[in-house]
Structure formats: C-alpha cells, structure tokens
Amino acid sequence: MNKYFRHIPAGIFSALVVCAILYLTLAPQPLPETEDISFFGFDKVGHFFMFGGLCFAVTFDMSLARCRSGWPVQSGRSMLMWAVAGGAIVFGGVIELLQMWMALGRTAEWADFVVDILGALLFAYVSPFIVPYIIRCRVKSVKYIRITKLLTIC
C-alpha cells in the first residue's frame, strides 16, 4: 500500500466530498460572484466534477478498505462501479429535489441533474482502472494464502 494512505481512515475522502457537495449545492451563496472564473456553463462543469469526484472518492475508499482487510484491490469493471454510480445519481436527484423544496434561493434544474448523471457514470467507469495504481495494494492472492496455510498444517 502507498505509504501516504496507510494511516488515513477509509471513508474520510467520501465523507469530505459529500460535505463539500452538500455545502456547494444547498448553501444560498456558497461562492462569491466573480467575473474572473465565470463562463457559460461553469455551473454545469462544477456539477460534473462534483459527482464524478464523489464516485472517485467512494471507489478509492472502498479499495482502501479492501486493501487493508487483506484482499487484493480489483481493477476494472464490476457490478460495484454501477452501484457507486447509482448511489451518486440518487444523491444528485435528492439534492435537486431539496433545492426545489427549500426556500434558500436555489433552484432545481434538469440540466444539473443530467450533468450529475454524466459525471457519475464517467467517473464510476474510469475510477476502478485508476484507483489500484494510486493505492498500489500488494496482497498475495487468496489461492496462494490458502495453499501456504494448507502446507503449514500438513
């Protein structure tokens, strides 16, 4: 495992990203109005990377927990990535509903929700390929561990 992630609790990245998303999407004025970084579609780019980042953080935390438990981190596509994307999509839908129901000056938009879906799907697809190279979990295969236990018993 990468030495930088050895002492970080699994789940902390996901929790931080969820808190940041809740603040940025539900606070009345989370960022000051500036002309420097504002461009057409800036809001949509933010939604894309927020929910993509959520999928990446959840995949990272799950892989970190899996590595610490002694199981090899799986690289590639699995049913789990679709569950991560589905959770992020539901979370994005709930946020859009909260923006509609709460009287904080925020408005719900279908375009935001569509961009949330696109970001979640893309990052959920890409993250399982990238995360194992970041964590670098070195765990012996389960077959090797079982064979060595059998040999020590005999």
Coordinates of C-alpha atoms in Angstrom, one line a residue:
M1 CA 0.0 0.0 0.0
N2 CA 1.1 3.5 -0.7
K3 CA 2.8 4.9 2.5
Y4 CA 0.7 8.1 2.3
F5 CA -2.6 6.3 2.6
R6 CA -1.6 3.9 5.3
H7 CA -2.9 5.9 8.3
I8 CA -5.9 7.7 6.7
P9 CA -9.2 6.2 7.8
A10 CA -11.2 4.6 5.0
G11 CA -14.3 6.6 4.2
I12 CA -12.8 10.0 5.0
F13 CA -12.5 11.1 1.4
S14 CA -16.1 10.2 0.6
A15 CA -17.3 12.0 3.7
L16 CA -15.4 15.1 2.8
V17 CA -16.7 15.1 -0.8
V18 CA -20.3 14.6 0.4
C19 CA -19.9 17.5 2.8
A20 CA -18.5 19.7 0.1
I21 CA -21.2 18.8 -2.3
L22 CA -24.0 19.5 0.3
Y23 CA -22.4 22.9 1.1
L24 CA -21.9 23.9 -2.5
T25 CA -25.3 22.8 -3.7
L26 CA -27.6 23.8 -0.8
A27 CA -26.0 26.9 0.7
P28 CA -27.7 30.1 -0.6
Q29 CA -24.4 31.8 -1.8
P30 CA -21.6 29.3 -1.4
L31 CA -19.1 31.1 -3.6
P32 CA -18.7 34.8 -4.2
E33 CA -19.8 36.2 -7.5
T34 CA -16.7 36.8 -9.6
E35 CA -16.2 37.6 -13.3
D36 CA -12.7 36.1 -13.4
I37 CA -13.7 32.4 -13.4
S38 CA -17.2 32.7 -14.6
F39 CA -18.1 31.5 -18.0
F40 CA -21.1 30.0 -19.7
G41 CA -21.7 26.5 -18.3
F42 CA -19.4 27.0 -15.2
D43 CA -22.2 25.6 -13.0
K44 CA -22.5 22.5 -15.2
V45 CA -18.8 21.8 -15.1
G46 CA -18.9 22.1 -11.3
H47 CA -21.8 19.6 -11.1
F48 CA -19.9 17.2 -13.5
F49 CA -16.8 17.2 -11.4
M50 CA -18.5 17.2 -8.0
F51 CA -20.5 14.0 -8.7
G52 CA -17.6 12.5 -10.7
G53 CA -15.4 13.2 -7.7
L54 CA -17.9 11.6 -5.4
C55 CA -17.7 8.3 -7.5
F56 CA -13.9 8.5 -7.5
A57 CA -13.8 9.1 -3.7
V58 CA -16.2 6.2 -2.9
T59 CA -14.2 3.9 -5.2
F60 CA -11.0 5.0 -3.6
D61 CA -12.3 4.5 0.0
M62 CA -13.7 1.1 -0.9
S63 CA -10.4 0.0 -2.4
L64 CA -8.5 1.3 0.6
A65 CA -10.7 -0.7 3.0
R66 CA -10.4 -3.8 0.8
C67 CA -6.6 -3.4 0.7
R68 CA -6.4 -3.1 4.5
S69 CA -8.6 -6.2 5.0
G70 CA -6.1 -8.2 3.1
W71 CA -8.0 -8.7 -0.2
P72 CA -6.5 -7.6 -3.5
V73 CA -7.9 -4.4 -5.0
Q74 CA -9.9 -5.3 -8.1
S75 CA -9.0 -3.4 -11.2
G76 CA -11.6 -3.0 -14.0
R77 CA -15.3 -3.0 -14.3
S78 CA -17.6 -4.7 -11.8
M79 CA -21.1 -4.5 -10.6
L80 CA -19.8 -2.4 -7.7
M81 CA -19.0 0.5 -10.0
W82 CA -22.6 0.6 -11.2
A83 CA -23.8 0.6 -7.6
V84 CA -21.5 3.6 -6.9
A85 CA -22.8 5.4 -9.9
G86 CA -26.4 4.6 -8.9
G87 CA -25.8 6.0 -5.4
A88 CA -24.3 9.2 -6.8
I89 CA -27.2 9.6 -9.2
V90 CA -29.8 9.2 -6.5
F91 CA -27.8 11.6 -4.3
G92 CA -27.8 14.1 -7.1
G93 CA -31.6 13.7 -7.6
V94 CA -32.2 14.2 -3.9
I95 CA -30.1 17.4 -3.9
E96 CA -32.1 18.7 -6.9
L97 CA -35.3 18.0 -5.0
L98 CA -34.0 19.7 -1.9
Q99 CA -33.1 22.7 -3.9
M100 CA -36.7 22.8 -5.3
W101 CA -38.3 22.4 -1.9
M102 CA -36.0 24.5 0.3
A103 CA -36.6 28.3 0.2
L104 CA -32.9 29.3 0.1
G105 CA -32.8 31.0 -3.2
R106 CA -31.5 27.8 -5.0
T107 CA -33.4 26.4 -8.0
A108 CA -33.6 22.8 -9.2
E109 CA -32.7 22.3 -12.9
W110 CA -33.0 19.2 -15.1
A111 CA -29.7 20.2 -16.8
D112 CA -27.9 20.0 -13.5
F113 CA -29.3 16.5 -12.8
V114 CA -28.3 15.3 -16.3
V115 CA -24.7 16.6 -15.8
D116 CA -24.7 14.9 -12.4
I117 CA -25.6 11.6 -14.1
L118 CA -22.9 12.1 -16.8
G119 CA -20.2 12.9 -14.3
A120 CA -21.2 9.9 -12.1
L121 CA -21.3 7.5 -14.9
L122 CA -18.0 8.6 -16.5
F123 CA -16.0 8.6 -13.2
A124 CA -17.6 5.4 -12.0
Y125 CA -16.4 3.7 -15.2
V126 CA -12.9 5.2 -15.1
S127 CA -12.2 5.1 -11.4
P128 CA -11.8 1.3 -11.0
F129 CA -9.0 1.4 -13.5
I130 CA -7.1 4.4 -11.9
V131 CA -7.5 3.7 -8.2
P132 CA -5.4 0.5 -7.9
Y133 CA -2.5 2.4 -9.4
I134 CA -2.8 5.1 -6.8
I135 CA -3.2 2.8 -3.8
R136 CA -0.7 0.1 -5.0
C137 CA -2.0 -2.6 -2.8
R138 CA 0.4 -5.6 -2.6
V139 CA -1.6 -8.5 -1.3
K140 CA -0.9 -12.1 -2.1
S141 CA -3.6 -13.8 -4.0
V142 CA -6.2 -15.8 -2.0
K143 CA -5.2 -19.1 -3.7
Y144 CA -1.5 -18.5 -2.6
I145 CA -2.6 -17.8 1.0
R146 CA -4.8 -20.9 1.2
I147 CA -2.1 -23.2 -0.3
T148 CA 0.5 -21.9 2.2
K149 CA -1.9 -22.4 5.1
L150 CA -2.5 -26.0 3.9
L151 CA 1.2 -26.7 3.6
T152 CA 1.9 -25.4 7.2
I153 CA -0.9 -27.5 8.6
C154 CA 0.5 -30.7 6.9

